DNA sequence: AAACAGTGCGCG
DNA sequence: AAAGCGCGCACTGTTT
C-alpha cells in the first residue's frame, strides 16, 4: 500500500479546471430556472437571508408545512421527514425533480471535481490506502477516497473519470476479481447449489431469480431486469435483507428502472396478468394481501433459503450461534473479530474481510513479481476487489498474464481453504486515454 | 472558529 | 428476535 501511495495517479488538471467552469455554469443555469418557481419564492419569503438551496430541512418546511404538499411517510432517526432521493422521487411536484438534478451536479462538483483537484500536486494525487481502520479488516481510502469515484451514473461517471489518466505513453488497466464476495462466501458455507451456480457457466443465478421475482420465462428476462433482481433481491438477501424491503425495491424498480419483458411489456402490466396487482401494505405483523408483491416475494424468499440455498442458510445460523457462544470468531484468513455484533454483521464481516484479503495477497504477489522482473508498470490504486495499474504498452501482455496467473492459480495454491477459485475480468484504456474509456480486454 | 451530530450520497 | 454489510466526504444546524 505504501508503494501504491508513493506511485500516485495522474490527473488531467486542465480538464478538471475546464469541467469545474462548465459544471458551475450548468448549475447556475439550472438555479435560474428554479428561481422563477413558486416554491422558490415561498422559500425565500420563509427563510429570508438564511435560505440555503442545499438545506433539505428548509425545503421540507416550505413544501410540506408552508405549501401543503402531502409529505411522504418516511422519517429519519430523529423524526424529521426523510429527504433523500428515493423518498423525494415519490413527491409529486416538478420543483423537486429540478432540485434533485442540481444537487446531483453539486455533489459531483464539490466531492469529486474540487475534491480531487485539492489533493493533486504537480499533476499527481496520492490517495491513502489504510489497512488499520475498518471493522471487517478490509481497507479504506482517503485524501482523496479512491474507492468511491462515480461510475454507476454514466453522465457523472464520465464527467469525473475523464480526469483520471495514465502517465504519458501508458494505459490504465483495471483488473477486477469477479464475484469476489459470492465466491468467498461459498468457501465458508460450502453450499453445493451455490457452488454449481458459480462454476457452471451455463447457469445464471441472477437470471433465475429475476424469473422468480417477476414471474417471467427465461427468454423474457432483459439485462435491466436481471440487474434489478441481482441488486434488489439476490445481494440484498445474501447480506441479510428481508422480503418487506426487497418487495418494495423490486416493485419501485419497475418504474425507476423502466423494466419490461423482452417483448416490451411493462413488468407491472405483466405481473397484473399473473395476478399480482399491488405492492401490499408492507406490514410484517399482518398476513400479506392476496395478489400483492409483498406476499409473492415472501414466498420467493422462503424458497430461496429453504429450497435453493439451504446449506448457506444453515451456515449463517451455525456461524451466528458459534459467535454468540464464544463472543468472537476467526476468519478464513486468520483475523479475529470480537465485540458486540448484530446477526448480519457477524455473518457478513468474515466474507467481506476474506474477499479483500484474497485481493491483497494477489496485489502483494503482483508487486513483488513486477519488481523482480524490473518491470516499469506501476500499481496506482485498489478498490476492494480490483487493482488499478499504469501499464507500459510493451508490458501489457506480460502484466495481464501475470495478474491472471496470480488470481486464478497462485492464490488457490497458497490457501488450502479456497475450494472455489477466483476469476478475473480485465479492462484497459487506450494509450494516454482516461479511465472512463476502459474496455474489456480478452485474456487467455 | 472549531467541534459535533445528523443526514445524504458516492463506491464495493 | 430481527429485519442488507463496509467505508469517506460535504453540507447544515447547533454547541462549545
PDB file of N, CA, C and O in Angstrom, chain A residues 298-358:
ATOM      1  N   UNK A 298     -42.445 -12.763  -0.303  1.00  0.00           N
ATOM      2  CA  UNK A 298     -42.258 -13.542   0.922  1.00  0.00           C
ATOM      3  C   UNK A 298     -42.083 -15.024   0.580  1.00  0.00           C
ATOM      4  O   UNK A 298     -41.241 -15.710   1.135  1.00  0.00           O
ATOM      5  N   UNK A 299     -42.862 -15.475  -0.384  1.00  0.00           N
ATOM      6  CA  UNK A 299     -42.753 -16.873  -0.817  1.00  0.00           C
ATOM      7  C   UNK A 299     -41.427 -17.122  -1.544  1.00  0.00           C
ATOM      8  O   UNK A 299     -40.765 -18.134  -1.331  1.00  0.00           O
ATOM      9  N   UNK A 300     -41.044 -16.162  -2.411  1.00  0.00           N
ATOM     10  CA  UNK A 300     -39.776 -16.305  -3.135  1.00  0.00           C
ATOM     11  C   UNK A 300     -38.612 -16.369  -2.147  1.00  0.00           C
ATOM     12  O   UNK A 300     -37.683 -17.163  -2.304  1.00  0.00           O
ATOM     13  N   UNK A 301     -38.692 -15.555  -1.113  1.00  0.00           N
ATOM     14  CA  UNK A 301     -37.632 -15.534  -0.106  1.00  0.00           C
ATOM     15  C   UNK A 301     -37.526 -16.879   0.620  1.00  0.00           C
ATOM     16  O   UNK A 301     -36.436 -17.413   0.812  1.00  0.00           O
ATOM     17  N   UNK A 302     -38.680 -17.403   1.038  1.00  0.00           N
ATOM     18  CA  UNK A 302     -38.684 -18.708   1.728  1.00  0.00           C
ATOM     19  C   UNK A 302     -38.074 -19.781   0.847  1.00  0.00           C
ATOM     20  O   UNK A 302     -37.248 -20.569   1.285  1.00  0.00           O
ATOM     21  N   UNK A 303     -38.486 -19.783  -0.395  1.00  0.00           N
ATOM     22  CA  UNK A 303     -37.982 -20.762  -1.338  1.00  0.00           C
ATOM     23  C   UNK A 303     -36.471 -20.602  -1.534  1.00  0.00           C
ATOM     24  O   UNK A 303     -35.730 -21.581  -1.605  1.00  0.00           O
ATOM     25  N   UNK A 304     -36.035 -19.351  -1.630  1.00  0.00           N
ATOM     26  CA  UNK A 304     -34.617 -19.020  -1.855  1.00  0.00           C
ATOM     27  C   UNK A 304     -33.742 -19.658  -0.781  1.00  0.00           C
ATOM     28  O   UNK A 304     -32.733 -20.297  -1.080  1.00  0.00           O
ATOM     29  N   UNK A 305     -34.138 -19.504   0.478  1.00  0.00           N
ATOM     30  CA  UNK A 305     -33.291 -20.007   1.571  1.00  0.00           C
ATOM     31  C   UNK A 305     -33.550 -21.466   1.931  1.00  0.00           C
ATOM     32  O   UNK A 305     -32.642 -22.175   2.350  1.00  0.00           O
ATOM     33  N   UNK A 306     -34.799 -21.917   1.785  1.00  0.00           N
ATOM     34  CA  UNK A 306     -35.088 -23.292   2.213  1.00  0.00           C
ATOM     35  C   UNK A 306     -34.905 -24.326   1.119  1.00  0.00           C
ATOM     36  O   UNK A 306     -34.521 -25.456   1.388  1.00  0.00           O
ATOM     37  N   UNK A 307     -35.161 -23.936  -0.131  1.00  0.00           N
ATOM     38  CA  UNK A 307     -35.045 -24.896  -1.228  1.00  0.00           C
ATOM     39  C   UNK A 307     -33.793 -24.676  -2.063  1.00  0.00           C
ATOM     40  O   UNK A 307     -33.110 -25.610  -2.438  1.00  0.00           O
ATOM     41  N   UNK A 308     -33.497 -23.394  -2.383  1.00  0.00           N
ATOM     42  CA  UNK A 308     -32.400 -23.139  -3.316  1.00  0.00           C
ATOM     43  C   UNK A 308     -31.034 -23.187  -2.623  1.00  0.00           C
ATOM     44  O   UNK A 308     -30.110 -23.816  -3.125  1.00  0.00           O
ATOM     45  N   UNK A 309     -30.926 -22.495  -1.475  1.00  0.00           N
ATOM     46  CA  UNK A 309     -29.625 -22.450  -0.783  1.00  0.00           C
ATOM     47  C   UNK A 309     -29.735 -22.861   0.685  1.00  0.00           C
ATOM     48  O   UNK A 309     -29.324 -22.105   1.573  1.00  0.00           O
ATOM     49  N   UNK A 310     -30.217 -24.078   0.955  1.00  0.00           N
ATOM     50  CA  UNK A 310     -30.420 -24.480   2.355  1.00  0.00           C
ATOM     51  C   UNK A 310     -29.104 -24.604   3.133  1.00  0.00           C
ATOM     52  O   UNK A 310     -29.068 -24.335   4.328  1.00  0.00           O
ATOM     53  N   UNK A 311     -28.039 -24.980   2.437  1.00  0.00           N
ATOM     54  CA  UNK A 311     -26.760 -25.170   3.142  1.00  0.00           C
ATOM     55  C   UNK A 311     -26.185 -23.811   3.564  1.00  0.00           C
ATOM     56  O   UNK A 311     -25.666 -23.651   4.671  1.00  0.00           O
ATOM     57  N   UNK A 312     -26.324 -22.832   2.685  1.00  0.00           N
ATOM     58  CA  UNK A 312     -25.895 -21.469   3.005  1.00  0.00           C
ATOM     59  C   UNK A 312     -26.709 -20.956   4.206  1.00  0.00           C
ATOM     60  O   UNK A 312     -26.169 -20.387   5.152  1.00  0.00           O
ATOM     61  N   UNK A 313     -28.007 -21.219   4.164  1.00  0.00           N
ATOM     62  CA  UNK A 313     -28.890 -20.788   5.243  1.00  0.00           C
ATOM     63  C   UNK A 313     -28.448 -21.375   6.571  1.00  0.00           C
ATOM     64  O   UNK A 313     -28.345 -20.675   7.589  1.00  0.00           O
ATOM     65  N   UNK A 314     -28.159 -22.669   6.572  1.00  0.00           N
ATOM     66  CA  UNK A 314     -27.738 -23.352   7.800  1.00  0.00           C
ATOM     67  C   UNK A 314     -26.408 -22.786   8.293  1.00  0.00           C
ATOM     68  O   UNK A 314     -26.209 -22.580   9.489  1.00  0.00           O
ATOM     69  N   UNK A 315     -25.497 -22.489   7.328  1.00  0.00           N
ATOM     70  CA  UNK A 315     -24.189 -21.930   7.715  1.00  0.00           C
ATOM     71  C   UNK A 315     -24.375 -20.605   8.457  1.00  0.00           C
ATOM     72  O   UNK A 315     -23.733 -20.368   9.476  1.00  0.00           O
ATOM     73  N   UNK A 316     -25.260 -19.765   7.941  1.00  0.00           N
ATOM     74  CA  UNK A 316     -25.493 -18.465   8.603  1.00  0.00           C
ATOM     75  C   UNK A 316     -25.912 -18.680  10.058  1.00  0.00           C
ATOM     76  O   UNK A 316     -25.396 -18.024  10.960  1.00  0.00           O
ATOM     77  N   UNK A 317     -26.832 -19.603  10.252  1.00  0.00           N
ATOM     78  CA  UNK A 317     -27.302 -19.861  11.617  1.00  0.00           C
ATOM     79  C   UNK A 317     -26.189 -20.409  12.493  1.00  0.00           C
ATOM     80  O   UNK A 317     -25.985 -19.950  13.622  1.00  0.00           O
ATOM     81  N   UNK A 318     -25.454 -21.391  11.970  1.00  0.00           N
ATOM     82  CA  UNK A 318     -24.395 -22.009  12.765  1.00  0.00           C
ATOM     83  C   UNK A 318     -23.304 -20.997  13.102  1.00  0.00           C
ATOM     84  O   UNK A 318     -22.781 -20.972  14.214  1.00  0.00           O
ATOM     85  N   UNK A 319     -22.941 -20.179  12.111  1.00  0.00           N
ATOM     86  CA  UNK A 319     -21.877 -19.187  12.311  1.00  0.00           C
ATOM     87  C   UNK A 319     -22.275 -18.191  13.400  1.00  0.00           C
ATOM     88  O   UNK A 319     -21.492 -17.876  14.296  1.00  0.00           O
ATOM     89  N   UNK A 320     -23.529 -17.734  13.320  1.00  0.00           N
ATOM     90  CA  UNK A 320     -24.010 -16.751  14.301  1.00  0.00           C
ATOM     91  C   UNK A 320     -24.111 -17.390  15.692  1.00  0.00           C
ATOM     92  O   UNK A 320     -23.722 -16.783  16.687  1.00  0.00           O
ATOM     93  N   UNK A 321     -24.603 -18.618  15.750  1.00  0.00           N
ATOM     94  CA  UNK A 321     -24.694 -19.312  17.041  1.00  0.00           C
ATOM     95  C   UNK A 321     -23.322 -19.459  17.687  1.00  0.00           C
ATOM     96  O   UNK A 321     -23.151 -19.233  18.888  1.00  0.00           O
ATOM     97  N   UNK A 322     -22.340 -19.847  16.860  1.00  0.00           N
ATOM     98  CA  UNK A 322     -20.985 -20.032  17.397  1.00  0.00           C
ATOM     99  C   UNK A 322     -20.443 -18.708  17.928  1.00  0.00           C
ATOM    100  O   UNK A 322     -19.801 -18.657  18.978  1.00  0.00           O
ATOM    101  N   UNK A 323     -20.708 -17.627  17.191  1.00  0.00           N
ATOM    102  CA  UNK A 323     -20.261 -16.295  17.648  1.00  0.00           C
ATOM    103  C   UNK A 323     -20.916 -15.945  18.982  1.00  0.00           C
ATOM    104  O   UNK A 323     -20.273 -15.427  19.893  1.00  0.00           O
ATOM    105  N   UNK A 324     -22.211 -16.240  19.101  1.00  0.00           N
ATOM    106  CA  UNK A 324     -22.901 -15.874  20.346  1.00  0.00           C
ATOM    107  C   UNK A 324     -22.366 -16.664  21.540  1.00  0.00           C
ATOM    108  O   UNK A 324     -22.328 -16.172  22.662  1.00  0.00           O
ATOM    109  N   UNK A 325     -21.950 -17.889  21.276  1.00  0.00           N
ATOM    110  CA  UNK A 325     -21.395 -18.710  22.341  1.00  0.00           C
ATOM    111  C   UNK A 325     -20.024 -18.189  22.779  1.00  0.00           C
ATOM    112  O   UNK A 325     -19.725 -18.061  23.959  1.00  0.00           O
ATOM    113  N   UNK A 326     -19.167 -17.870  21.771  1.00  0.00           N
ATOM    114  CA  UNK A 326     -17.778 -17.509  22.059  1.00  0.00           C
ATOM    115  C   UNK A 326     -17.572 -16.019  22.284  1.00  0.00           C
ATOM    116  O   UNK A 326     -16.653 -15.632  22.999  1.00  0.00           O
ATOM    117  N   UNK A 327     -18.359 -15.185  21.588  1.00  0.00           N
ATOM    118  CA  UNK A 327     -18.138 -13.745  21.637  1.00  0.00           C
ATOM    119  C   UNK A 327     -17.129 -13.269  20.609  1.00  0.00           C
ATOM    120  O   UNK A 327     -16.812 -12.082  20.556  1.00  0.00           O
ATOM    121  N   UNK A 328     -16.626 -14.160  19.786  1.00  0.00           N
ATOM    122  CA  UNK A 328     -15.680 -13.771  18.732  1.00  0.00           C
ATOM    123  C   UNK A 328     -15.651 -14.866  17.684  1.00  0.00           C
ATOM    124  O   UNK A 328     -16.181 -15.954  17.902  1.00  0.00           O
ATOM    125  N   UNK A 329     -15.044 -14.558  16.543  1.00  0.00           N
ATOM    126  CA  UNK A 329     -14.805 -15.600  15.532  1.00  0.00           C
ATOM    127  C   UNK A 329     -13.533 -15.272  14.773  1.00  0.00           C
ATOM    128  O   UNK A 329     -13.045 -14.139  14.824  1.00  0.00           O
ATOM    129  N   UNK A 330     -12.985 -16.285  14.107  1.00  0.00           N
ATOM    130  CA  UNK A 330     -11.781 -16.082  13.308  1.00  0.00           C
ATOM    131  C   UNK A 330     -12.133 -16.290  11.842  1.00  0.00           C
ATOM    132  O   UNK A 330     -12.830 -17.242  11.498  1.00  0.00           O
ATOM    133  N   UNK A 331     -11.642 -15.406  10.969  1.00  0.00           N
ATOM    134  CA  UNK A 331     -11.937 -15.532   9.549  1.00  0.00           C
ATOM    135  C   UNK A 331     -11.023 -16.571   8.910  1.00  0.00           C
ATOM    136  O   UNK A 331     -10.023 -16.980   9.516  1.00  0.00           O
ATOM    137  N   UNK A 332     -11.358 -16.973   7.690  1.00  0.00           N
ATOM    138  CA  UNK A 332     -10.532 -17.944   6.965  1.00  0.00           C
ATOM    139  C   UNK A 332      -9.130 -17.417   6.721  1.00  0.00           C
ATOM    140  O   UNK A 332      -8.197 -18.184   6.511  1.00  0.00           O
ATOM    141  N   UNK A 333      -8.982 -16.085   6.736  1.00  0.00           N
ATOM    142  CA  UNK A 333      -7.660 -15.502   6.521  1.00  0.00           C
ATOM    143  C   UNK A 333      -6.961 -15.186   7.835  1.00  0.00           C
ATOM    144  O   UNK A 333      -5.956 -14.473   7.853  1.00  0.00           O
ATOM    145  N   UNK A 334      -7.526 -15.680   8.959  1.00  0.00           N
ATOM    146  CA  UNK A 334      -6.806 -15.614  10.223  1.00  0.00           C
ATOM    147  C   UNK A 334      -6.983 -14.350  11.040  1.00  0.00           C
ATOM    148  O   UNK A 334      -6.185 -14.079  11.928  1.00  0.00           O
ATOM    149  N   UNK A 335      -8.020 -13.586  10.756  1.00  0.00           N
ATOM    150  CA  UNK A 335      -8.268 -12.381  11.546  1.00  0.00           C
ATOM    151  C   UNK A 335      -9.388 -12.630  12.547  1.00  0.00           C
ATOM    152  O   UNK A 335     -10.365 -13.308  12.224  1.00  0.00           O
ATOM    153  N   UNK A 336      -9.261 -12.066  13.738  1.00  0.00           N
ATOM    154  CA  UNK A 336     -10.262 -12.269  14.784  1.00  0.00           C
ATOM    155  C   UNK A 336     -11.160 -11.036  14.900  1.00  0.00           C
ATOM    156  O   UNK A 336     -10.656  -9.920  15.009  1.00  0.00           O
ATOM    157  N   UNK A 337     -12.473 -11.264  14.841  1.00  0.00           N
ATOM    158  CA  UNK A 337     -13.435 -10.191  15.067  1.00  0.00           C
ATOM    159  C   UNK A 337     -14.102 -10.458  16.409  1.00  0.00           C
ATOM    160  O   UNK A 337     -14.619 -11.555  16.643  1.00  0.00           O
ATOM    161  N   UNK A 338     -14.092  -9.455  17.282  1.00  0.00           N
ATOM    162  CA  UNK A 338     -14.750  -9.639  18.568  1.00  0.00           C
ATOM    163  C   UNK A 338     -15.524  -8.384  18.952  1.00  0.00           C
ATOM    164  O   UNK A 338     -15.450  -7.379  18.256  1.00  0.00           O
ATOM    165  N   UNK A 339     -16.249  -8.467  20.058  1.00  0.00           N
ATOM    166  CA  UNK A 339     -17.091  -7.339  20.466  1.00  0.00           C
ATOM    167  C   UNK A 339     -18.518  -7.578  20.012  1.00  0.00           C
ATOM    168  O   UNK A 339     -18.812  -8.584  19.349  1.00  0.00           O
ATOM    169  N   UNK A 340     -19.411  -6.662  20.360  1.00  0.00           N
ATOM    170  CA  UNK A 340     -20.818  -6.848  20.046  1.00  0.00           C
ATOM    171  C   UNK A 340     -21.076  -6.723  18.548  1.00  0.00           C
ATOM    172  O   UNK A 340     -20.684  -5.738  17.930  1.00  0.00           O
ATOM    173  N   UNK A 341     -21.721  -7.713  17.992  1.00  0.00           N
ATOM    174  CA  UNK A 341     -22.125  -7.642  16.585  1.00  0.00           C
ATOM    175  C   UNK A 341     -23.559  -8.111  16.449  1.00  0.00           C
ATOM    176  O   UNK A 341     -23.966  -9.065  17.116  1.00  0.00           O
ATOM    177  N   UNK A 342     -24.300  -7.452  15.577  1.00  0.00           N
ATOM    178  CA  UNK A 342     -25.628  -7.947  15.236  1.00  0.00           C
ATOM    179  C   UNK A 342     -25.474  -9.159  14.315  1.00  0.00           C
ATOM    180  O   UNK A 342     -24.392  -9.391  13.760  1.00  0.00           O
ATOM    181  N   UNK A 343     -26.571  -9.875  14.134  1.00  0.00           N
ATOM    182  CA  UNK A 343     -26.508 -11.096  13.333  1.00  0.00           C
ATOM    183  C   UNK A 343     -25.928 -10.829  11.935  1.00  0.00           C
ATOM    184  O   UNK A 343     -25.014 -11.515  11.483  1.00  0.00           O
ATOM    185  N   UNK A 344     -26.463  -9.836  11.245  1.00  0.00           N
ATOM    186  CA  UNK A 344     -26.000  -9.574   9.890  1.00  0.00           C
ATOM    187  C   UNK A 344     -24.533  -9.155   9.857  1.00  0.00           C
ATOM    188  O   UNK A 344     -23.817  -9.461   8.907  1.00  0.00           O
ATOM    189  N   UNK A 345     -24.108  -8.442  10.886  1.00  0.00           N
ATOM    190  CA  UNK A 345     -22.694  -8.056  10.944  1.00  0.00           C
ATOM    191  C   UNK A 345     -21.827  -9.298  11.121  1.00  0.00           C
ATOM    192  O   UNK A 345     -20.830  -9.478  10.414  1.00  0.00           O
ATOM    193  N   UNK A 346     -22.220 -10.165  12.039  1.00  0.00           N
ATOM    194  CA  UNK A 346     -21.401 -11.337  12.347  1.00  0.00           C
ATOM    195  C   UNK A 346     -21.265 -12.274  11.137  1.00  0.00           C
ATOM    196  O   UNK A 346     -20.228 -12.921  10.979  1.00  0.00           O
ATOM    197  N   UNK A 347     -22.289 -12.351  10.300  1.00  0.00           N
ATOM    198  CA  UNK A 347     -22.169 -13.251   9.146  1.00  0.00           C
ATOM    199  C   UNK A 347     -21.602 -12.555   7.909  1.00  0.00           C
ATOM    200  O   UNK A 347     -21.125 -13.228   7.000  1.00  0.00           O
ATOM    201  N   UNK A 348     -21.615 -11.226   7.896  1.00  0.00           N
ATOM    202  CA  UNK A 348     -21.082 -10.520   6.725  1.00  0.00           C
ATOM    203  C   UNK A 348     -19.599 -10.168   6.854  1.00  0.00           C
ATOM    204  O   UNK A 348     -18.876 -10.177   5.854  1.00  0.00           O
ATOM    205  N   UNK A 349     -19.149  -9.834   8.053  1.00  0.00           N
ATOM    206  CA  UNK A 349     -17.757  -9.404   8.225  1.00  0.00           C
ATOM    207  C   UNK A 349     -16.740 -10.414   7.686  1.00  0.00           C
ATOM    208  O   UNK A 349     -15.808 -10.037   6.976  1.00  0.00           O
ATOM    209  N   UNK A 350     -16.875 -11.704   8.047  1.00  0.00           N
ATOM    210  CA  UNK A 350     -15.830 -12.634   7.598  1.00  0.00           C
ATOM    211  C   UNK A 350     -15.767 -12.731   6.079  1.00  0.00           C
ATOM    212  O   UNK A 350     -14.676 -12.860   5.506  1.00  0.00           O
ATOM    213  N   UNK A 351     -16.909 -12.638   5.416  1.00  0.00           N
ATOM    214  CA  UNK A 351     -16.934 -12.739   3.963  1.00  0.00           C
ATOM    215  C   UNK A 351     -16.273 -11.520   3.337  1.00  0.00           C
ATOM    216  O   UNK A 351     -15.408 -11.618   2.472  1.00  0.00           O
ATOM    217  N   UNK A 352     -16.682 -10.344   3.842  1.00  0.00           N
ATOM    218  CA  UNK A 352     -16.141  -9.108   3.288  1.00  0.00           C
ATOM    219  C   UNK A 352     -14.628  -9.029   3.515  1.00  0.00           C
ATOM    220  O   UNK A 352     -13.875  -8.662   2.614  1.00  0.00           O
ATOM    221  N   UNK A 353     -14.192  -9.392   4.729  1.00  0.00           N
ATOM    222  CA  UNK A 353     -12.776  -9.322   5.055  1.00  0.00           C
ATOM    223  C   UNK A 353     -11.955 -10.288   4.212  1.00  0.00           C
ATOM    224  O   UNK A 353     -10.976  -9.891   3.573  1.00  0.00           O
ATOM    225  N   UNK A 354     -12.366 -11.540   4.176  1.00  0.00           N
ATOM    226  CA  UNK A 354     -11.557 -12.539   3.464  1.00  0.00           C
ATOM    227  C   UNK A 354     -11.535 -12.289   1.964  1.00  0.00           C
ATOM    228  O   UNK A 354     -10.526 -12.550   1.301  1.00  0.00           O
ATOM    229  N   UNK A 355     -12.635 -11.781   1.421  1.00  0.00           N
ATOM    230  CA  UNK A 355     -12.649 -11.458  -0.009  1.00  0.00           C
ATOM    231  C   UNK A 355     -11.575 -10.410  -0.295  1.00  0.00           C
ATOM    232  O   UNK A 355     -10.806 -10.529  -1.251  1.00  0.00           O
ATOM    233  N   UNK A 356     -11.493  -9.410   0.575  1.00  0.00           N
ATOM    234  CA  UNK A 356     -10.454  -8.388   0.372  1.00  0.00           C
ATOM    235  C   UNK A 356      -9.055  -8.970   0.541  1.00  0.00           C
ATOM    236  O   UNK A 356      -8.130  -8.609  -0.188  1.00  0.00           O
ATOM    237  N   UNK A 357      -8.887  -9.893   1.489  1.00  0.00           N
ATOM    238  CA  UNK A 357      -7.555 -10.456   1.706  1.00  0.00           C
ATOM    239  C   UNK A 357      -7.072 -11.260   0.510  1.00  0.00           C
ATOM    240  O   UNK A 357      -5.871 -11.355   0.261  1.00  0.00           O
ATOM    241  N   UNK A 358      -8.008 -11.830  -0.247  1.00  0.00           N
ATOM    242  CA  UNK A 358      -7.618 -12.505  -1.490  1.00  0.00           C
ATOM    243  C   UNK A 358      -7.026 -11.482  -2.454  1.00  0.00           C
ATOM    244  O   UNK A 358      -5.972 -11.693  -3.062  1.00  0.00           O
TER     245      UNK A 358
END
